[in-house]
mmCIF file of C-alpha atoms and ligand atoms in Angstrom:
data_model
loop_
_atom_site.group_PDB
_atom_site.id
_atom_site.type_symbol
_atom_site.label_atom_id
_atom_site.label_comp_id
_atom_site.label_asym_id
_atom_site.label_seq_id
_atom_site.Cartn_x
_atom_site.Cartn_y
_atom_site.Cartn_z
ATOM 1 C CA UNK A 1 21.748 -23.391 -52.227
ATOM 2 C CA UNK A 2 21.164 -26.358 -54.473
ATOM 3 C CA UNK A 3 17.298 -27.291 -54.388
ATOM 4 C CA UNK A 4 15.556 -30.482 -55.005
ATOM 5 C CA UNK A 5 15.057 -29.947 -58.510
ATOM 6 C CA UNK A 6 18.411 -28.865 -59.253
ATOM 7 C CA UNK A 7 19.731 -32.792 -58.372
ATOM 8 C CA UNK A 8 17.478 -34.106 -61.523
ATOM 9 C CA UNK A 9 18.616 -34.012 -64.625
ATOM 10 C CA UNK A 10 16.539 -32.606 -66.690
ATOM 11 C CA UNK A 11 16.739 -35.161 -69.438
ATOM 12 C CA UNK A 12 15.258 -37.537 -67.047
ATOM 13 C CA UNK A 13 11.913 -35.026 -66.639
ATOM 14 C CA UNK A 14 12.054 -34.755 -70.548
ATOM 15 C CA UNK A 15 12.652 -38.801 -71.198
ATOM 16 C CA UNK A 16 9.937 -39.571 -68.065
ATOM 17 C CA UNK A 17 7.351 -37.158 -69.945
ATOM 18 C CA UNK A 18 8.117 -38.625 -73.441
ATOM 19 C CA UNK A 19 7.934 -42.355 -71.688
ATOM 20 C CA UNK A 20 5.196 -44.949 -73.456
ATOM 21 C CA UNK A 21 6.499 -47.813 -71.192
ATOM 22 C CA UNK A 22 8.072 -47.283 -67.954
ATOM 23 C CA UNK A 23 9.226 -49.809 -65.389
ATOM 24 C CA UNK A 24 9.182 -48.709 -61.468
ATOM 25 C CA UNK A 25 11.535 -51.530 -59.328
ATOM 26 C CA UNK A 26 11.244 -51.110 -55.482
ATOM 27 C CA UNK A 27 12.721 -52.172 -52.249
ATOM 28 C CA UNK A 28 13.168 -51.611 -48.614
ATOM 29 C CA UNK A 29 14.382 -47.834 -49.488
ATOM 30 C CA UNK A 30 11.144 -47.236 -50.471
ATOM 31 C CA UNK A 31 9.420 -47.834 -47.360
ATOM 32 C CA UNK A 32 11.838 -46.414 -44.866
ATOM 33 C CA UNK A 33 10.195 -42.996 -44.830
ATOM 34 C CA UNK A 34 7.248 -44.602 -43.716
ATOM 35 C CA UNK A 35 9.162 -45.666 -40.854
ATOM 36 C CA UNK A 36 9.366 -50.008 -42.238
ATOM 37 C CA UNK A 37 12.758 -50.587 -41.663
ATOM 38 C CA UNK A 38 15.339 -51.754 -44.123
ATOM 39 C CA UNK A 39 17.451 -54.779 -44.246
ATOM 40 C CA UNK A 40 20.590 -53.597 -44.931
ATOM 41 C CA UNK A 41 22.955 -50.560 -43.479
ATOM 42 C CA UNK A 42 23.429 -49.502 -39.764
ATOM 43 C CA UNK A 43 19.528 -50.188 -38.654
ATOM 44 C CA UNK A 44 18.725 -52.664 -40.937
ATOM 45 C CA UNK A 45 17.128 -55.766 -39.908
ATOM 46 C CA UNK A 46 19.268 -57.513 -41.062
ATOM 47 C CA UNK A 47 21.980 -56.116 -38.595
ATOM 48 C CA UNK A 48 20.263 -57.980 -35.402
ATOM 49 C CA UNK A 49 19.067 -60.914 -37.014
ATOM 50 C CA UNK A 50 20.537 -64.121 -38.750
ATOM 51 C CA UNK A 51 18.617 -64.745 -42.079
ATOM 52 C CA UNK A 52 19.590 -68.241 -42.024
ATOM 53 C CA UNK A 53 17.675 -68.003 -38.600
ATOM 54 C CA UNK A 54 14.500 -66.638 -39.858
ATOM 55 C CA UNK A 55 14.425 -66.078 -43.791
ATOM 56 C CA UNK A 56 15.151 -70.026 -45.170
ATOM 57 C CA UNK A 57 12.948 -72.849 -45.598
ATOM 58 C CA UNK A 58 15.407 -74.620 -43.290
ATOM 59 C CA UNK A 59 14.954 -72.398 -40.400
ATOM 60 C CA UNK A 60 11.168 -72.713 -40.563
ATOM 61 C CA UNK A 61 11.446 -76.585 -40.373
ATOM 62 C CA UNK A 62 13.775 -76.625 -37.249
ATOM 63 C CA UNK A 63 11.546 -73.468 -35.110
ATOM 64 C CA UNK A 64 8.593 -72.344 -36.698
ATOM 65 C CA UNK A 65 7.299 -70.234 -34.403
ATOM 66 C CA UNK A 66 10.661 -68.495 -33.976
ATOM 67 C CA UNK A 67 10.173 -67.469 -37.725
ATOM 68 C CA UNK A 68 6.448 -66.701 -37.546
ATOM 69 C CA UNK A 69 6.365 -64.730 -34.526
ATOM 70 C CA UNK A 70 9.106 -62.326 -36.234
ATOM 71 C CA UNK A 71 6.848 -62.175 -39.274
ATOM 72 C CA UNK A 72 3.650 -61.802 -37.158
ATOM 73 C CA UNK A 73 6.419 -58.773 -35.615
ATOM 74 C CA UNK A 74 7.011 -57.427 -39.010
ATOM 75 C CA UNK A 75 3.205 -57.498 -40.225
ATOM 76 C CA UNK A 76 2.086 -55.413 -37.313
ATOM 77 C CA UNK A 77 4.839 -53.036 -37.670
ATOM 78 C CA UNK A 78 3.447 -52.492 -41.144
ATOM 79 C CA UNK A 79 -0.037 -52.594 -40.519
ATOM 80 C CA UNK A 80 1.004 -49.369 -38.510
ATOM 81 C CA UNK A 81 2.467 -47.657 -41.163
ATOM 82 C CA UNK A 82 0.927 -45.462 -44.016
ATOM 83 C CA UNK A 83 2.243 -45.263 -47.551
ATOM 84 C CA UNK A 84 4.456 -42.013 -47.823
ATOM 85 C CA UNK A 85 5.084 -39.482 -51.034
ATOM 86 C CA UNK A 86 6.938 -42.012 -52.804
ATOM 87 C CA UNK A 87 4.748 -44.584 -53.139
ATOM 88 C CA UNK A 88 1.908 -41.770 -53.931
ATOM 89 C CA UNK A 89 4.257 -40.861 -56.620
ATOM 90 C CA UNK A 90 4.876 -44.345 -58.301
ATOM 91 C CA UNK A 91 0.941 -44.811 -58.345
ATOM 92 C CA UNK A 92 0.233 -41.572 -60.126
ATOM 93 C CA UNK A 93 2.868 -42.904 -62.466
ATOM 94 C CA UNK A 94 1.107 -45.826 -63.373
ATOM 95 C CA UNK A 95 -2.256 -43.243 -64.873
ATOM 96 C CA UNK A 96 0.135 -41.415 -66.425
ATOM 97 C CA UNK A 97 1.831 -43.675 -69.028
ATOM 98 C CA UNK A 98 0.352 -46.142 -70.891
ATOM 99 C CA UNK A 99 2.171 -49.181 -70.133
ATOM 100 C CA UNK A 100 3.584 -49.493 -67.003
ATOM 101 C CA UNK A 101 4.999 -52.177 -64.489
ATOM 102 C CA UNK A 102 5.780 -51.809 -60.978
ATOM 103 C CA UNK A 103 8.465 -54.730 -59.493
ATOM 104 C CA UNK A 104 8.724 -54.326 -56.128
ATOM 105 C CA UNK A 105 10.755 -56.573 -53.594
ATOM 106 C CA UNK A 106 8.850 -55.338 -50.443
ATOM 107 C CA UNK A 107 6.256 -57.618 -49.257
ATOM 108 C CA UNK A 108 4.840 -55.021 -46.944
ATOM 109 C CA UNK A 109 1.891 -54.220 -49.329
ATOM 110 C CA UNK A 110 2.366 -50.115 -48.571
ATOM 111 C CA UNK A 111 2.509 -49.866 -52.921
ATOM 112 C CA UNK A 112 -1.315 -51.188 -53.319
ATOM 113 C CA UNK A 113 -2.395 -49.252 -50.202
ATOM 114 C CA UNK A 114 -1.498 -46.133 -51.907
ATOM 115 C CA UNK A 115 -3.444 -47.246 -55.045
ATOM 116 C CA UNK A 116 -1.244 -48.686 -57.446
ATOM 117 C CA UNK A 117 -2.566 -51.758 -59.261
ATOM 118 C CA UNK A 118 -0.331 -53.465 -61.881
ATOM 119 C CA UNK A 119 2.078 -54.816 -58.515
ATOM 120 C CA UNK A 120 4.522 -57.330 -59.182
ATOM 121 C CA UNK A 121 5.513 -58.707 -55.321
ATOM 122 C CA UNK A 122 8.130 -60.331 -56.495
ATOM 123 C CA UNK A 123 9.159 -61.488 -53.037
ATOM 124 C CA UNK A 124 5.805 -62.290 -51.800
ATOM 125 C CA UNK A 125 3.731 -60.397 -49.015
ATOM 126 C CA UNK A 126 3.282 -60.656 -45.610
ATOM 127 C CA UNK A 127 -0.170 -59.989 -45.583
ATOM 128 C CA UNK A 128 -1.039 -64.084 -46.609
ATOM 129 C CA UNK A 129 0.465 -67.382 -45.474
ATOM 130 C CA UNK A 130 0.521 -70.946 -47.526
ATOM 131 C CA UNK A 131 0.513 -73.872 -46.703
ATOM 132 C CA UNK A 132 3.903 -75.556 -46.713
ATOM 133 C CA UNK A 133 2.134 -78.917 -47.690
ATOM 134 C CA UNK A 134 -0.473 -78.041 -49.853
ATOM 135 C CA UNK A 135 0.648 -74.786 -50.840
ATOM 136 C CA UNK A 136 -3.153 -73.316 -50.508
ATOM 137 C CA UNK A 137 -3.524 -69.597 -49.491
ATOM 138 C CA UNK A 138 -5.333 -67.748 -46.937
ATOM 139 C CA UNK A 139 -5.516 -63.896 -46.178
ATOM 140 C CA UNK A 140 -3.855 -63.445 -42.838
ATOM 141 C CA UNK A 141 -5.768 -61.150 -40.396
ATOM 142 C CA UNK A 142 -4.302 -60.878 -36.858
ATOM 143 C CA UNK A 143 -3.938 -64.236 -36.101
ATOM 144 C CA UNK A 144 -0.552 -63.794 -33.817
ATOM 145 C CA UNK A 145 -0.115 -67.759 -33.432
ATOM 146 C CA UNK A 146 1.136 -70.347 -36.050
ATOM 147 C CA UNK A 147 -1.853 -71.141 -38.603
ATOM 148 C CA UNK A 148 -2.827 -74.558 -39.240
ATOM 149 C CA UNK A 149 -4.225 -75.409 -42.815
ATOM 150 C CA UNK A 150 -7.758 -75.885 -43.067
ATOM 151 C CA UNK A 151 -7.032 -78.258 -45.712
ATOM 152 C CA UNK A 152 -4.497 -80.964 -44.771
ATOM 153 C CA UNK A 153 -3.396 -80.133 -41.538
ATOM 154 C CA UNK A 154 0.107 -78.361 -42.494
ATOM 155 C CA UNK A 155 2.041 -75.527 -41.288
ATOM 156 C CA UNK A 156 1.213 -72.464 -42.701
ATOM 157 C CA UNK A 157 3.974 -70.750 -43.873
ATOM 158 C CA UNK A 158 4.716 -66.192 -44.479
ATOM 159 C CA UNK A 159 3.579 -66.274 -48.347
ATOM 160 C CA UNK A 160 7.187 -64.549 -48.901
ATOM 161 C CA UNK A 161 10.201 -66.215 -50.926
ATOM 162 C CA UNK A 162 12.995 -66.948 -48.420
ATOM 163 C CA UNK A 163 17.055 -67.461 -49.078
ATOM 164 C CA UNK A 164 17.544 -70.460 -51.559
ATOM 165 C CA UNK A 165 13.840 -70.784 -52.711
ATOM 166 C CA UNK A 166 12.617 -70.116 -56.365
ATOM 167 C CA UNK A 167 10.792 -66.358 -57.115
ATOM 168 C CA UNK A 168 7.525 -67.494 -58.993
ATOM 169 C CA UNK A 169 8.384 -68.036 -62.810
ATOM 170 C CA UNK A 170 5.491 -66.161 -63.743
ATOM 171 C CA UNK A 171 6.053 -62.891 -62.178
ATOM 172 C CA UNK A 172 9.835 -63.220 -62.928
ATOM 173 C CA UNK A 173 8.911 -63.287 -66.330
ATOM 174 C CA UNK A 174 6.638 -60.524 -66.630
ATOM 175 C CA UNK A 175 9.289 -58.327 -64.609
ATOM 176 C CA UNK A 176 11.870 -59.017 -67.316
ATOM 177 C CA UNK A 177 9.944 -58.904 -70.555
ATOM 178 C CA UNK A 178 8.223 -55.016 -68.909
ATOM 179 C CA UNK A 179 12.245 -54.113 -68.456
ATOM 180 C CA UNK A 180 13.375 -55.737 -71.534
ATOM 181 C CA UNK A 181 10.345 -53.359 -73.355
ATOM 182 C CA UNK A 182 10.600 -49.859 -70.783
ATOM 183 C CA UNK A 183 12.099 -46.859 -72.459
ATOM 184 C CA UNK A 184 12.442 -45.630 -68.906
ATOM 185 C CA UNK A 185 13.076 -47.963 -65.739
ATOM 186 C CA UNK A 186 13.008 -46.202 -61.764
ATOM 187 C CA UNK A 187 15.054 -48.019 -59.417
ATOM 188 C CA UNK A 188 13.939 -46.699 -55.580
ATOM 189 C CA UNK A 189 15.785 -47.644 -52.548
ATOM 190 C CA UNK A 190 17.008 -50.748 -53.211
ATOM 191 C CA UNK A 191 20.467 -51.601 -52.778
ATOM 192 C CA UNK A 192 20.819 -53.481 -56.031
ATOM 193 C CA UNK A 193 22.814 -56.743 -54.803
ATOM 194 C CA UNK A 194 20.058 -59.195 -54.474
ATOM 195 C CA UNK A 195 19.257 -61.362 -57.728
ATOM 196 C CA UNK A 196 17.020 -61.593 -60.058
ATOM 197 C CA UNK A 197 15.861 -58.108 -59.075
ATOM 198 C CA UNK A 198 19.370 -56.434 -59.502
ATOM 199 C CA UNK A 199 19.377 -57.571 -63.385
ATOM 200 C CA UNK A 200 16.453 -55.440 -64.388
ATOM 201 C CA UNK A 201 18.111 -52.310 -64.904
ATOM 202 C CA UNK A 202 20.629 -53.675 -67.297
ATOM 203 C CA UNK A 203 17.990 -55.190 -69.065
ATOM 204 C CA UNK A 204 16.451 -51.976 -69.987
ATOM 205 C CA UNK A 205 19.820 -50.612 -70.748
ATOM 206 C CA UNK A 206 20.571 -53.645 -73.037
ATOM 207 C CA UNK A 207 17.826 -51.889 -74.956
ATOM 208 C CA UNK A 208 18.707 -48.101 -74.764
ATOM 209 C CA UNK A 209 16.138 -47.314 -71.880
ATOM 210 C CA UNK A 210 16.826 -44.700 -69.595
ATOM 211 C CA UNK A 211 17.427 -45.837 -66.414
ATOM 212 C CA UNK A 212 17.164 -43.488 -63.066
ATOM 213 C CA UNK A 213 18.139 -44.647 -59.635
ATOM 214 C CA UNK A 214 17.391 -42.699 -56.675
ATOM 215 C CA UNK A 215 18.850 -43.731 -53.335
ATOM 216 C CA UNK A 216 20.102 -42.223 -50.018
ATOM 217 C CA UNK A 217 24.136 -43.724 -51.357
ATOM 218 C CA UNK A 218 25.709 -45.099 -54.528
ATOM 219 C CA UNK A 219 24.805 -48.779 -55.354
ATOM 220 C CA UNK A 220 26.369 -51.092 -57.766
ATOM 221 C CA UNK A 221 24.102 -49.955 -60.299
ATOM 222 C CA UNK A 222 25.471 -46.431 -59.710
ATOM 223 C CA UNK A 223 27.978 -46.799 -62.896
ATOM 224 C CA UNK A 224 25.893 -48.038 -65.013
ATOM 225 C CA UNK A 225 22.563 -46.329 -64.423
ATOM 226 C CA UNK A 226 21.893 -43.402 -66.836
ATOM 227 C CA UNK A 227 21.566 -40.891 -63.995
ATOM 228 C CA UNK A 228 21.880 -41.250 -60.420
ATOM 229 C CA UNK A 229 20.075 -39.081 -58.034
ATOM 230 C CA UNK A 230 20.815 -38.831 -54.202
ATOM 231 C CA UNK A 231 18.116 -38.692 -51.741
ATOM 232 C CA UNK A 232 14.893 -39.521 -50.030
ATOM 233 C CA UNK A 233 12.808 -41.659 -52.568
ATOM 234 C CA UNK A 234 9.824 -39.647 -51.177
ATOM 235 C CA UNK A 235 10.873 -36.057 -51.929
ATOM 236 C CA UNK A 236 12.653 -37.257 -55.206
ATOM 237 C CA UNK A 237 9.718 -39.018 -56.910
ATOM 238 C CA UNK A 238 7.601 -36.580 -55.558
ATOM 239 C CA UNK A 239 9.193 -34.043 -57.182
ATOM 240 C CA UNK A 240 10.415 -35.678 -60.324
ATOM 241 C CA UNK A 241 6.532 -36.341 -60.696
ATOM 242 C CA UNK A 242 5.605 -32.484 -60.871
ATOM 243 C CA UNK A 243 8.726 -31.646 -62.863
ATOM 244 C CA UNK A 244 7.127 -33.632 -65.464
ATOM 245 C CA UNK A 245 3.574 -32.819 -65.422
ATOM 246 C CA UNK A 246 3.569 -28.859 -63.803
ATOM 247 C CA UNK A 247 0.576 -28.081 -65.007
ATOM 248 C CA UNK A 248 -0.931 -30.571 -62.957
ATOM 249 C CA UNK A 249 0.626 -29.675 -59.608
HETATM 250 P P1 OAD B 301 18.212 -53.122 -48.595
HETATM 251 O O1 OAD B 301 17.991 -52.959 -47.132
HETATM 252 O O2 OAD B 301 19.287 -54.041 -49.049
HETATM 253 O O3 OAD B 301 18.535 -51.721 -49.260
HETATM 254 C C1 OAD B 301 17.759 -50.591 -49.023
HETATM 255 C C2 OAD B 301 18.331 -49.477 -49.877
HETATM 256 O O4 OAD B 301 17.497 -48.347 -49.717
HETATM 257 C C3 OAD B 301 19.737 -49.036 -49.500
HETATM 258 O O5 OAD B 301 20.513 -48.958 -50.695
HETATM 259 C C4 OAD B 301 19.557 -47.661 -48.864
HETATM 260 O O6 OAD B 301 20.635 -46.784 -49.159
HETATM 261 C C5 OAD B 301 18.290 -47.197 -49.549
HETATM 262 N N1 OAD B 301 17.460 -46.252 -48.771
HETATM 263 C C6 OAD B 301 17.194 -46.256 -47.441
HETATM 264 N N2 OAD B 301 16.325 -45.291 -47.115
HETATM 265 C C7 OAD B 301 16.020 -44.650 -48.277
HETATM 266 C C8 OAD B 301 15.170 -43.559 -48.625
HETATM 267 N N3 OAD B 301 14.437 -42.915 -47.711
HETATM 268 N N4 OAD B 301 15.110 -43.182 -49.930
HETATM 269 C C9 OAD B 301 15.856 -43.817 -50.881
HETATM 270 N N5 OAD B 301 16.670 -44.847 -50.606
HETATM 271 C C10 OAD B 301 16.754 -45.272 -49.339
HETATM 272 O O7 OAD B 301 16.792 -53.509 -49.217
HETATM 273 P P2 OAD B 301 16.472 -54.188 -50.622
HETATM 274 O O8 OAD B 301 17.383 -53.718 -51.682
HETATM 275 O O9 OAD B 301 15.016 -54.051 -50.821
HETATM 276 O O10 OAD B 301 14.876 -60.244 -49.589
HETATM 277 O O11 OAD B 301 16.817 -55.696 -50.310
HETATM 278 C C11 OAD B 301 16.551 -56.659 -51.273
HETATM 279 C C12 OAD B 301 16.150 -57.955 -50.622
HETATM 280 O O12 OAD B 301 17.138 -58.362 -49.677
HETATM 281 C C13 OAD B 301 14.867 -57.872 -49.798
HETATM 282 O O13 OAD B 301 13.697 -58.010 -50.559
HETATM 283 C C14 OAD B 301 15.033 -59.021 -48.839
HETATM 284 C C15 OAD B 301 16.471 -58.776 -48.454
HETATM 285 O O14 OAD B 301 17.174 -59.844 -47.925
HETATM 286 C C16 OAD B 301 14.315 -61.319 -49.009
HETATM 287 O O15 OAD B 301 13.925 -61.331 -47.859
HETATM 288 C C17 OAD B 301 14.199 -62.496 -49.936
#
């Protein structure tokens, strides 16, 4: 019977070990084993609820306590959660090689929890509101009400980017020069159709990095990626991670 290690290739454990920059980019896939659900497939989130209803500047304006009561939903359900072996795995990662990047499009903060530190939310977190007037941010505790700014009296806002809103130009930037440099780029459980994150990978391919996607199903990236591996991001990373470094496991 085919094992766990048998479904890496084992120019990916000999390319991961040789790596001097790596790239890790992250999304909902990444979290599911820890029981966050996803957005997309048969229980995503995404399957009950409208994002134009909840996820859009414009859908704040017209009911904003429909839209912060199902963030105030979402922080709880994460505030339950633990990280799992995959985020475990992408922070011992980051000590191993010298210059490293994660991306991640969760806003669920699970990937700093389990002790990474160079974090690139892309998308935001849920974990802070601002202010849509003054854009000021607080640290969100368990406030389950809308928050009013201390400052000039505005709504407070998730501290998330929502459908038709700008990512910040700054972490954008550093997320494509890291790819643009990685010799080696991990794409975890995302499903690879939402821009600008979906353009990473082929930015470290532009550049003859290796990239490795590891998903439950084939993604658009699935063609192009260097290898694809199926399966739980957990048990993969978890076990590409001693594959690489057995003496240390
Ligand atoms: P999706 O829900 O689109 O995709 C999750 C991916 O994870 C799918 O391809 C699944 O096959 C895969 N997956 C599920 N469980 C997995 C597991 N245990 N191990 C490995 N893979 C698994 O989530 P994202 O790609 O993160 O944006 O979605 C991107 C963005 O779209 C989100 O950040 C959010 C959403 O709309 C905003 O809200 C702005």
């Amino acid at each position: 019977m085919e094992g766990l290690a048998d479904r890496i290739p084992p120019e990916a454990v000999q390319r991961l070990c040789e790596s001097k920059r790596l790239v890790v980019l992250t999304g909902a896939g990444v979290s599911a084993e820890s029981g966050v659900p996803t957005f997309r497939g048969k229980e995503g989130l995404w399957k009950n609820h409208r994002p134009e209803q909840l996820a859009t500047p414009q859908a704040f304006e017209k009911d904003p306590e429909l839209v912060w009561d199902w963030y105030h939903w979402r922080r709880n359900t994460v505030r339950e959660a633990s990280p799992n072996p995959a985020h475990y795995a992408i922070a011992e990662l980051e000590r191993k090689i010298p210059a490293f990047a994660l991306v991640t499009q969760n806003v669920d903060g699970l990937h700093l929890r389990a002790g990474s530190e160079k974090v690139l939310e892309i998308h935001g977190d849920l974990h802070h509101a601002r202010c849509s007037k003054c854009s000021d941010v607080v640290a969100l505790e368990e406030q389950a009400g809308l928050v009013i700014c201390e400052l000039c009296g505005g709504h407070m806002r998730p501290n998330v980017v929502w459908f038709g809103e700008n990512l910040d130009v700054r972490l954008l930037e550093e997320a494509f020069v890291a790819s643009r440099a990685s010799d080696f780029l991990i794409v975890a459980g995302t499903s690879n159709i939402v821009q600008p994150a979906a353009s990473l990978a082929y930015e470290a391919l532009g550049n003859d990095g290796y990239v490795l996607e590891i998903n439950l199903d084939p993604t658009p990236l699935t063609g192009s990626a260097s290898a694809t591996v199926l399966g739980k991001a957990g048990e993969i990373l978890g076990e590409l991670v001693k594959m690489a470094w057995p003496e240390e496991h």
